[in-house]
Amino acid sequence: MGLSARLLTLRRSPVLLKLPPYLSAACIVVGVVWLLLLPLNEYSRQTYVSENAILPGQVHTYFGGSEHNVFRAFRQEAYDQKDASEGHRNAVLGRIMRESGLKVAEQPYSYYAAGEEIAGTNVYGILQGPRADATEAMIIMAGWKNFEGLVNYSGVALVLTLARYFSRWSIWSKDIIVIISPESTYGPIAWVDAYHSTSPIVTATQNISALPIKSGALQAAVAIDYPVGPWGHRFDKIDIQYDGLNGALPNLDLLNTAVSVASGQMNIGCSLHGISGHKDSYNDRLRTIAAGLATQSLGHATGPHSAFMPYHIDAITLKTVGDGWHDEMSLGRVTESLIRSVNNLLEHLHQSFFFYILLNANRFVSIGNYLPAAMLIAGSFTISALALWVQSGRAPLPEKTPAQPTDEKASALPPMELVKAGPDAALVPKPALQSVDRHLFLPALTLLSIHLASFIPLYLLTHLPRSFLPPTLHALTALSLLLPPTLSHLLPANTRDLQTLQSLSLLLLSATLSTLATLNFSLAFLAGLLASPLAFVRPCRSLPAAVLSYAVLAALSPMSVTYGFAAWYWGRGMGLEGVLAEFARGWEAQGVWTMGVVWCVWWPAWVGGGVGVWGGVFGKRT
Ligand SMILES: *[C@@H]1O[C@H](CO)[C@@H](O)[C@H](O)[C@H]1NC(C)=O
Ligand SMILES: CC(=O)N[C@H]1CO[C@H](CO)[C@@H](O)[C@@H]1O
């Protein structure tokens, strides 16, 4: 028997047909193990500054001495504004900046999300670099309220002190922009959006005023978050926050420069994700990866710096943590050194990595080493899709004509006689199935409708007022659970058609996740992992089996994961309503896609899987 005939008979070998679920499982297991291996030394690298021009920590810093008195005076002035109105406060902050020689302006903004208004006014000043031609600028900023919503005067006072101090230097080859926003998420987003827009941004959900004065292309931004009591506490470490909106990251060189300035030059330890006491052990590295995965997949802002990443402006927040012996002057010197390093740059940071996973402040994994983990998980869906596709093209042979494919178009296989006549005919299992035509129109149309319908939950959960969100989620959960059995019951389709639908839906999921993996690895990895039951459910012939499969699907569904996530956040006093409102704000005001991925990628695939499960019970037996 020729090779091709052997291969053709292999095509229906029962072993091969049983293989796909194991292959899918293997992909998922290898993907997870892959991630667990990343903390090992073999797969990660020591960070290094690859842009030579940056010269981190090579400059002597002069911030200190008399600046301390200025700092204390500014902090007192800021403290005096604690009960003042925003307008009055901004006037005082603006006056201080103006006295330091900056051009000052204000920018009101408002967002409407989840039925609430988020409004405020940014105040900012531009210090024209003596040697600058207004084509490039760097930013230092602080929020009046930090990311946790606490009012702290020291961060604002330090930024104002630095502005005054910088204004007396003649080394600047770029403009320096100083921004004080009322809070740390929406203020910076509004400011940077307006900076890159030529007119005010007025939509149904946003009213962002244009910026009266602007400078050149933004090179880098450094935010200071100094959460201490009104009269200053000494701190232990600097926590470097780097996650941007939608999981975009700043160039690794900026982060490396900050770390090398802080630890190399100033002897201040650095931490990531607030993990203190990192011992560089396997466990600590894994914890850092997990924290990074969580924030990156959520995609929400993690500080004032997050707003800049969508515009490819490298930005980080330096946040003081712990109780130690470093004071505001050390933080000021770190910022000075960092800003002067950026000032040395002749072009945008581009040498180092934009895609990385950090294990600690000076170890990272680059994209080539971690991307396969998400790709393997996405690949497991492709394998299942192909298996379902093959199965959907097979039907049991009609009873009356056993093993006699008389129908011309019934089979592309070699005639049975040929197979039987072969010398090893005994090895060839007697085929119990015949190949049949698939109907593509109905499954494809249904899949398209499911995808279109997925915009309904997304729209409702992002546009309804806050108090309506929990009941809407409950209703959506109930309807989503009813949808797959109803669809497979009502559709004029047989089990094989529904299997085709399931196959197409898995193929789409796999393609979407592997594309997403290159943009936001964490989101693709976690979404793939949570959706993994979809790779294993098959049409069930018996009702109990279908109920069991469906229960597994329901346990890991977009709805249950939303509830689970909200329950996990309960501790922070947000409750379901607070968490859903936060998601809605993320979608509406921050432009975070995570909700879109959950409802418009995962949810349709989930419904497709459910339809497949019930297809065995409800599919028409034609
Ligand atoms: C937008 O905000 C500006 C400044 O606060 C205000 O003058 C304007 O009326 C607002 N526009 C709308 C449509 O709300
Ligand atoms: C003045 C003020 O509200 N300071 C706050 C700064 O942040 C700390 C927590 O880190 C608060 O305890 C202080 O009350």
XYZ file of C-alpha atoms and ligand atoms in Angstrom:
650
model
C 0.000 0.000 0.000
C 1.365 3.410 -0.947
C 2.271 6.075 1.559
C -0.627 8.288 0.625
C -3.092 5.488 1.110
C -1.556 4.753 4.491
C -1.870 8.381 5.462
C -5.446 8.407 4.309
C -6.279 5.409 6.424
C -4.412 7.014 9.307
C -6.820 9.868 8.981
C -9.514 7.772 10.469
C -7.437 5.848 12.899
C -9.310 5.890 16.195
C -6.119 6.747 18.052
C -5.623 9.895 16.051
C -9.193 10.965 16.569
C -8.851 10.589 20.333
C -5.659 12.628 20.423
C -6.837 16.277 20.174
C -8.106 16.709 23.746
C -4.791 15.399 25.050
C -2.888 17.692 22.713
C -4.965 20.678 23.869
C -4.377 19.757 27.475
C -0.667 19.379 26.799
C -0.559 22.861 25.214
C -2.227 24.401 28.238
C -0.047 22.558 30.743
C 3.133 23.426 28.849
C 1.958 27.063 28.602
C 1.487 27.285 32.360
C 4.732 25.443 33.131
C 6.465 27.798 30.714
C 5.335 30.735 32.787
C 6.456 29.003 35.968
C 9.925 28.538 34.500
C 10.395 32.214 33.689
C 11.695 33.147 37.169
C 14.676 30.828 36.683
C 17.991 32.424 35.825
C 18.194 30.583 32.516
C 15.193 32.378 31.050
C 15.655 35.878 32.392
C 18.331 38.501 32.095
C 19.904 41.143 34.232
C 18.684 44.564 33.159
C 21.134 46.998 31.659
C 20.861 50.470 30.227
C 21.303 50.079 26.502
C 21.039 53.730 25.496
C 24.540 55.129 25.929
C 23.477 58.751 25.787
C 21.459 58.388 28.961
C 24.513 58.190 31.276
C 22.519 57.267 34.356
C 23.881 58.392 37.668
C 26.906 60.042 36.085
C 25.918 63.521 37.053
C 26.530 65.107 40.385
C 23.233 66.201 41.868
C 22.984 69.482 43.683
C 19.447 69.326 44.974
C 19.608 69.794 48.726
C 20.803 72.333 51.242
C 18.831 75.521 50.831
C 16.241 73.743 48.693
C 15.098 72.056 51.857
C 13.858 75.364 53.229
C 12.051 76.072 49.981
C 10.470 72.642 50.157
C 9.252 73.235 53.710
C 7.793 76.590 52.744
C 5.970 75.150 49.736
C 4.656 72.275 51.796
C 3.251 74.738 54.298
C 1.609 76.693 51.488
C 0.146 73.499 50.062
C -1.009 72.393 53.487
C -2.796 75.710 53.958
C -4.866 74.875 50.900
C -6.228 71.676 52.356
C -9.731 73.026 52.837
C -9.674 75.532 49.995
C -11.734 75.173 46.838
C -10.076 73.713 43.776
C -10.069 77.096 42.049
C -8.349 78.799 44.952
C -5.869 75.981 45.353
C -4.946 76.053 41.675
C -4.489 79.811 41.868
C -1.976 79.364 44.684
C -0.151 76.512 42.922
C -0.126 78.529 39.698
C 1.279 81.571 41.497
C 4.114 79.492 42.949
C 4.977 78.162 39.493
C 4.796 81.619 37.954
C 7.126 82.987 40.611
C 9.624 80.327 39.546
C 9.505 81.599 35.986
C 7.098 79.112 34.422
C 4.326 79.899 31.968
C 1.205 78.676 33.728
C -2.201 77.530 32.498
C -5.195 75.569 33.720
C -7.258 72.919 32.042
C -10.731 71.893 33.186
C -11.958 68.446 32.231
C -14.937 66.260 32.950
C -15.925 62.704 32.190
C -19.271 61.024 32.601
C -19.236 57.335 33.345
C -21.569 55.010 35.204
C -23.959 57.937 35.644
C -21.414 59.991 37.540
C -19.317 62.975 36.665
C -15.593 62.997 37.237
C -14.471 66.596 36.993
C -11.425 68.598 37.893
C -8.951 71.177 36.729
C -5.312 70.505 35.993
C -2.818 73.248 36.592
C 0.466 73.082 34.744
C 3.458 75.198 33.901
C 6.059 75.152 31.167
C 9.678 75.926 31.905
C 11.372 76.838 28.669
C 14.773 75.221 28.459
C 17.472 77.868 27.904
C 18.978 75.697 25.213
C 15.701 74.282 23.961
C 13.840 75.194 20.808
C 10.444 74.028 22.102
C 10.505 70.843 20.056
C 10.915 68.454 22.970
C 9.715 68.387 26.531
C 9.911 66.297 29.681
C 7.312 66.151 32.402
C 7.382 66.035 36.161
C 4.057 65.778 37.892
C 2.147 64.911 41.013
C -1.503 64.449 41.844
C -3.080 66.515 44.611
C -4.713 63.255 45.574
C -2.516 60.271 45.012
C -3.669 57.077 43.370
C -5.237 55.801 46.589
C -7.159 59.055 46.908
C -5.110 60.356 49.853
C -4.213 64.014 49.967
C -0.523 64.446 50.536
C 1.270 67.723 50.363
C 4.822 66.495 50.159
C 4.672 65.162 46.596
C 3.173 68.403 45.308
C 5.638 70.479 47.336
C 8.573 68.447 46.021
C 7.481 68.909 42.403
C 7.124 72.665 42.962
C 10.533 72.822 44.634
C 12.119 70.922 41.765
C 10.482 73.276 39.265
C 11.949 76.299 41.026
C 15.320 74.596 41.310
C 15.364 73.529 37.648
C 14.443 77.029 36.513
C 17.808 78.272 37.747
C 19.820 75.831 35.667
C 20.970 76.517 32.172
C 21.597 72.935 31.105
C 18.154 72.086 29.806
C 17.997 71.133 26.176
C 14.307 70.314 26.491
C 11.384 72.167 28.028
C 10.189 70.941 31.389
C 6.460 70.721 32.002
C 5.199 70.614 35.560
C 1.692 69.242 36.070
C -0.340 69.172 39.257
C -3.567 67.298 38.636
C -6.403 67.091 41.153
C -6.213 63.295 41.228
C -3.929 60.702 39.747
C -5.936 58.941 37.049
C -8.269 61.128 34.989
C -6.428 64.428 35.311
C -3.283 63.121 33.597
C -5.383 61.300 30.969
C -7.296 64.475 30.153
C -4.095 66.487 30.011
C -2.216 64.130 27.702
C -5.271 63.614 25.463
C -5.641 67.362 25.103
C -1.919 67.759 24.454
C -2.256 65.550 21.397
C -5.459 67.094 20.163
C -5.824 70.342 18.297
C -9.267 71.211 19.608
C -11.284 70.612 22.784
C -12.509 67.026 23.055
C -16.256 67.197 23.553
C -18.269 63.985 23.281
C -21.275 62.594 25.086
C -19.038 61.294 27.856
C -16.084 63.675 27.820
C -15.560 67.386 27.946
C -11.846 68.043 27.903
C -10.756 71.609 27.351
C -7.875 72.354 25.014
C -4.537 73.303 26.525
C -3.871 77.055 26.219
C -0.097 76.584 26.031
C 1.907 73.663 24.722
C 5.483 72.696 24.088
C 7.150 70.135 21.816
C 7.068 66.355 21.597
C 6.908 64.741 25.009
C 9.927 62.559 25.654
C 9.367 61.145 29.095
C 7.327 61.750 32.226
C 8.181 61.168 35.863
C 5.429 61.279 38.451
C 6.033 61.555 42.160
C 3.763 59.918 44.669
C 4.923 60.707 48.161
C 2.308 59.362 50.535
C 3.442 60.570 53.930
C 1.934 62.549 56.750
C 1.724 66.312 56.465
C 5.125 66.882 58.016
C 7.039 64.232 56.194
C 8.114 60.769 57.021
C 11.305 59.144 56.048
C 10.884 56.351 53.584
C 12.627 53.078 52.999
C 12.302 52.306 49.304
C 11.066 53.689 46.030
C 8.353 51.653 44.418
C 8.608 52.085 40.672
C 5.239 51.916 38.969
C 5.349 51.313 35.276
C 2.130 49.697 33.981
C 0.346 51.837 31.454
C -3.200 51.745 30.126
C -4.028 48.498 28.363
C -0.839 46.929 29.617
C 1.503 49.072 27.525
C 4.903 49.504 29.132
C 7.496 52.269 29.072
C 10.836 51.611 27.471
C 12.889 49.461 29.803
C 15.730 51.992 29.675
C 13.698 54.566 31.598
C 12.989 52.049 34.320
C 16.590 50.880 34.389
C 17.798 54.442 34.637
C 15.511 55.091 37.590
C 16.691 51.913 39.307
C 20.342 52.583 38.652
C 20.071 56.179 39.829
C 18.157 55.236 42.971
C 20.101 52.190 44.014
C 23.478 52.850 42.422
C 23.817 56.548 43.071
C 21.616 57.201 46.083
C 21.628 53.829 47.766
C 17.856 53.667 47.879
C 16.341 50.242 47.275
C 13.687 49.852 44.584
C 10.619 47.665 44.645
C 7.930 46.783 42.129
C 4.202 46.369 42.700
C 4.698 47.284 46.340
C 6.356 43.954 47.076
C 8.741 44.831 49.858
C 11.454 42.538 51.116
C 12.021 40.953 47.705
C 14.735 38.373 48.344
C 15.220 37.545 44.675
C 14.110 33.996 45.445
C 12.034 31.967 43.004
C 8.882 32.663 45.019
C 9.431 36.406 45.147
C 10.143 36.557 41.443
C 6.991 34.579 40.735
C 4.986 36.920 42.969
C 6.299 39.875 40.992
C 5.326 38.184 37.732
C 1.862 37.427 39.115
C 1.374 41.029 40.258
C 2.537 42.221 36.843
C 0.157 39.825 35.083
C -2.748 41.004 37.210
C -2.234 44.735 36.642
C -1.363 44.319 32.984
C -4.349 42.150 32.193
C -6.693 44.504 34.006
C -5.227 47.305 31.891
C -6.479 50.086 34.167
C -4.369 53.040 35.176
C -2.030 52.294 38.073
C -0.869 55.853 38.609
C -0.402 59.220 36.883
C 2.193 57.705 34.523
C -0.306 55.266 32.967
C -1.965 57.952 30.861
C 1.165 58.531 28.782
C 1.746 55.042 27.449
C -0.944 55.078 24.721
C 0.972 57.969 23.159
C 4.280 56.088 23.363
C 5.623 58.483 25.941
C 7.765 56.655 28.450
C 6.582 57.366 31.946
C 7.001 56.026 35.459
C 5.793 56.915 38.910
C 8.214 56.995 41.813
C 6.294 56.133 44.935
C 7.851 56.126 48.350
C 7.121 53.096 50.495
C 8.072 51.846 53.922
C 9.540 53.516 56.923
C 13.262 54.115 56.568
C 15.888 56.801 56.700
C 15.643 58.462 53.251
C 14.014 61.859 53.130
C 12.408 64.133 50.565
C 15.812 65.478 49.553
C 16.926 61.982 48.480
C 13.764 61.602 46.420
C 14.397 65.043 44.937
C 17.943 64.062 43.989
C 16.739 60.837 42.360
C 14.243 62.841 40.308
C 16.857 65.432 39.413
C 19.290 62.788 38.246
C 16.590 60.976 36.273
C 15.410 64.158 34.561
C 18.974 65.116 33.734
C 19.547 61.674 32.220
C 16.504 62.141 30.009
C 17.765 65.610 29.161
C 20.919 63.986 27.769
C 18.912 62.038 25.234
C 19.070 63.182 21.677
C 16.102 61.145 20.544
C 13.199 59.152 21.898
C 14.139 56.131 23.972
C 14.189 53.291 21.510
C 17.162 51.059 22.208
C 15.770 48.843 24.886
C 12.700 46.663 25.249
C 9.087 47.753 25.159
C 7.808 44.237 25.855
C 9.119 42.618 28.983
C 8.111 41.007 32.230
C 9.969 42.137 35.309
C 11.053 39.664 37.981
C 12.503 42.272 40.266
C 13.859 45.757 39.805
C 16.878 44.491 37.882
C 15.854 41.271 36.212
C 13.521 40.808 33.286
C 12.247 38.351 30.713
C 12.025 39.571 27.159
C 9.143 38.932 24.789
C 10.726 36.040 22.921
C 10.950 34.061 26.126
C 7.465 34.621 27.470
C 5.276 34.960 24.390
C 5.139 31.182 23.675
C 3.252 30.675 26.948
C 0.241 32.637 25.675
C 0.618 31.290 22.139
C 0.486 27.696 23.376
C -2.714 28.387 25.245
C -4.246 30.069 22.200
C -3.019 27.108 20.138
C -4.937 24.644 22.284
C -8.154 26.168 20.943
C -6.986 25.745 17.352
C -6.363 22.041 17.953
C -9.841 21.596 19.391
C -11.323 23.617 16.546
C -9.676 21.321 13.988
C -10.827 18.208 15.855
C -14.386 19.495 15.965
C -14.165 20.407 12.302
C -13.141 16.868 11.375
C -15.862 15.393 13.567
C -18.508 17.676 12.162
C -17.781 16.242 8.738
C -18.546 12.688 9.785
C -21.814 10.963 10.299
C -22.627 7.348 11.204
C -23.130 5.180 8.144
C -26.726 4.477 7.324
C -27.661 1.029 8.678
C -28.799 -0.457 5.383
C -25.651 0.053 3.388
C -22.867 -1.041 5.681
C -19.421 -0.008 4.493
C -20.620 0.730 0.996
C -20.017 4.291 0.076
C -22.145 4.256 -3.023
C -22.869 7.933 -2.881
C -20.404 9.692 -5.169
C -19.780 12.720 -3.054
C -19.940 10.821 0.189
C -16.260 10.257 0.407
C -12.977 11.563 -0.728
C -11.335 8.459 0.649
C -10.038 5.673 -1.542
C -12.642 3.060 -2.326
C -13.083 0.555 0.435
C -12.136 -2.287 -1.870
C -8.683 -0.822 -2.300
C -8.170 -0.563 1.400
C -9.485 -4.006 2.003
C -7.358 -5.472 -0.758
C -4.199 -4.138 0.888
C -1.852 -6.592 2.514
C -2.462 -5.226 5.987
C -6.168 -4.887 5.644
C -6.633 -6.317 9.094
C -5.027 -3.221 10.596
C -7.509 -0.906 8.998
C -10.501 -0.488 11.243
C -13.772 -1.036 9.577
C -15.092 2.486 9.092
C -18.233 3.166 11.032
C -18.437 6.747 9.802
C -18.832 8.328 6.474
C -17.812 11.782 5.378
C -20.636 14.180 4.742
C -20.991 17.741 3.570
C -21.012 20.419 6.209
C -23.521 23.210 6.227
C -21.631 26.392 6.795
C -24.232 29.050 6.263
C -26.322 28.564 9.381
C -23.392 28.071 11.809
C -21.545 31.073 10.422
C -24.652 33.251 10.537
C -25.406 32.169 14.096
C -21.841 32.853 15.171
C -21.986 36.298 13.609
C -25.240 37.013 15.422
C -23.750 35.908 18.735
C -20.823 38.236 18.177
C -23.115 41.115 17.314
C -25.250 40.352 20.357
C -22.146 40.537 22.542
C -22.163 44.313 22.170
C -25.381 44.425 24.199
C -23.842 43.327 27.540
C -20.820 45.511 26.834
C -23.003 48.521 26.118
C -25.242 47.999 29.127
C -22.395 47.429 31.569
C -20.522 50.498 30.397
C -23.374 52.960 29.939
C -25.920 52.366 32.693
C -25.874 54.431 35.876
C -23.952 52.916 38.729
C -26.860 51.596 40.775
C -28.285 49.693 37.788
C -25.070 47.814 37.160
C -25.424 44.918 39.669
C -29.033 44.037 38.678
C -27.969 44.240 35.023
C -25.142 41.809 35.654
C -27.515 39.393 37.427
C -29.955 39.566 34.512
C -27.194 39.167 31.938
C -25.915 36.133 33.839
C -29.334 34.476 33.837
C -29.919 35.224 30.153
C -26.420 34.116 29.169
C -26.909 30.801 30.937
C -30.223 30.238 29.144
C -28.933 31.284 25.738
C -26.892 28.220 24.637
C -29.533 25.533 25.406
C -32.224 27.711 23.854
C -30.188 28.335 20.728
C -29.330 24.694 20.170
C -32.983 23.787 20.734
C -34.458 26.405 18.421
C -31.953 26.415 15.578
C -32.960 24.191 12.684
C -29.572 22.541 12.863
C -28.335 19.053 13.567
C -25.588 18.126 16.005
C -22.937 18.338 13.306
C -23.936 21.870 12.331
C -23.678 22.936 15.944
C -20.308 21.240 16.104
C -19.245 23.283 13.073
C -20.400 26.409 14.889
C -18.371 25.443 17.953
C -15.352 24.794 15.758
C -15.583 28.161 14.008
C -16.036 29.955 17.299
C -12.931 28.280 18.765
C -10.929 29.160 15.681
C -11.930 32.796 16.036
C -11.075 32.771 19.744
C -7.679 31.279 19.046
C -6.878 33.816 16.333
C -7.995 36.720 18.509
C -6.052 35.574 21.550
C -2.833 35.007 19.643
C -3.090 38.493 18.144
C -3.878 39.960 21.530
C -0.868 38.176 23.039
C 1.500 40.427 21.131
C -0.270 43.544 22.426
C -1.165 42.577 25.969
C 0.424 39.275 26.871
C -1.107 39.072 30.332
C -4.656 39.620 29.164
C -4.297 37.014 26.409
C -2.708 34.528 28.782
C -5.284 34.905 31.545
C -8.267 35.047 29.179
C -6.982 31.909 27.457
C -6.492 30.132 30.754
C -9.950 31.081 32.025
C -11.550 30.057 28.737
C -9.652 26.752 28.628
C -12.699 24.526 29.374
C -13.961 25.583 25.937
C -11.204 23.472 24.392
C -12.538 20.305 26.018
C -16.318 20.391 25.946
C -17.894 18.262 23.239
C -21.485 17.613 22.252
C -22.996 15.371 24.900
C -25.496 12.699 23.931
C -26.956 12.270 27.380
C -28.627 14.932 29.455
C -26.595 14.380 32.673
C -23.334 14.624 30.749
C -24.526 17.826 29.099
C -25.560 19.303 32.439
C -22.182 18.411 33.945
C -20.199 19.872 31.026
C -22.330 22.978 31.103
C -21.798 23.377 34.828
C -18.036 23.390 34.249
C -18.483 25.967 31.494
C -20.702 28.089 33.718
C -18.175 27.949 36.552
C -15.561 29.544 34.317
C -17.665 32.000 32.369
C -17.233 35.747 31.877
C -20.073 36.261 34.348
C -18.727 34.046 37.111
C -15.248 35.511 36.718
C -16.705 39.023 37.017
C -18.465 37.992 40.226
C -15.324 36.289 41.468
C -13.205 39.329 40.744
C -15.699 41.595 42.490
C -15.762 39.290 45.513
C -11.981 39.407 45.604
C -12.200 43.218 45.661
C -14.815 43.194 48.414
C -11.976 43.643 50.885
C -11.222 47.099 49.543
C -14.749 48.116 50.404
C -15.855 48.540 46.821
C -18.546 45.897 46.587
C -20.017 44.639 43.334
C -21.416 48.034 42.387
C -18.102 49.772 42.984
C -16.164 47.227 40.963
C -18.608 47.385 38.042
C -18.559 51.186 38.128
C -14.764 51.075 38.094
C -14.900 48.843 35.003
C -17.347 51.208 33.329
C -15.093 54.184 34.096
C -12.149 52.220 32.751
C -13.949 51.615 29.468
C -15.500 55.055 29.107
C -12.881 57.411 30.470
C -9.609 55.503 30.404
C -10.203 53.668 27.130
C -9.310 50.267 28.586
C -10.217 47.306 26.373
C -10.436 44.598 28.992
C -14.248 44.785 29.136
C -14.333 44.503 25.362
C -12.159 41.384 25.421
C -14.293 39.803 28.137
C -17.663 40.523 26.538
C -16.909 40.621 22.812
C -14.248 37.896 22.567
C -14.662 35.548 25.480
C -18.452 35.736 25.904
C -19.285 34.810 22.259
C -16.780 31.946 22.402
C -18.357 30.823 25.642
C -21.839 30.875 24.112
C -20.469 28.974 21.109
C -19.066 26.303 23.435
C -22.367 26.067 25.287
C -24.279 25.652 22.028
C -21.896 22.830 21.134
C -22.460 21.069 24.465
C -26.232 21.158 24.142
C -26.023 20.307 20.456
C -25.791 16.613 21.310
C -29.015 16.686 23.273
C -31.048 19.207 21.322
C -29.558 19.017 17.824
C -31.976 17.742 15.207
C -31.142 14.153 14.283
C -31.337 14.440 10.550
C -17.112 71.874 28.631
O -16.322 72.477 29.635
C -16.128 73.885 29.445
C -15.158 74.360 30.494
O -15.474 73.847 31.751
C -17.462 74.589 29.509
O -17.262 75.945 29.304
C -18.355 74.018 28.433
O -19.630 74.589 28.521
C -18.485 72.502 28.570
N -19.207 71.990 27.425
C -20.181 71.085 27.540
C -20.794 70.625 26.271
O -20.534 70.655 28.615
C -2.170 65.082 55.203
C -2.582 63.729 54.836
O -3.733 63.433 54.607
N -1.622 62.858 54.707
C -1.862 61.489 54.413
C -0.778 60.984 53.506
O -0.841 59.586 53.373
C -0.809 58.854 54.561
C -0.834 57.413 54.219
O 0.275 57.051 53.530
C -1.973 59.248 55.437
O -1.937 58.518 56.647
C -1.927 60.715 55.712
O -3.066 61.073 56.415
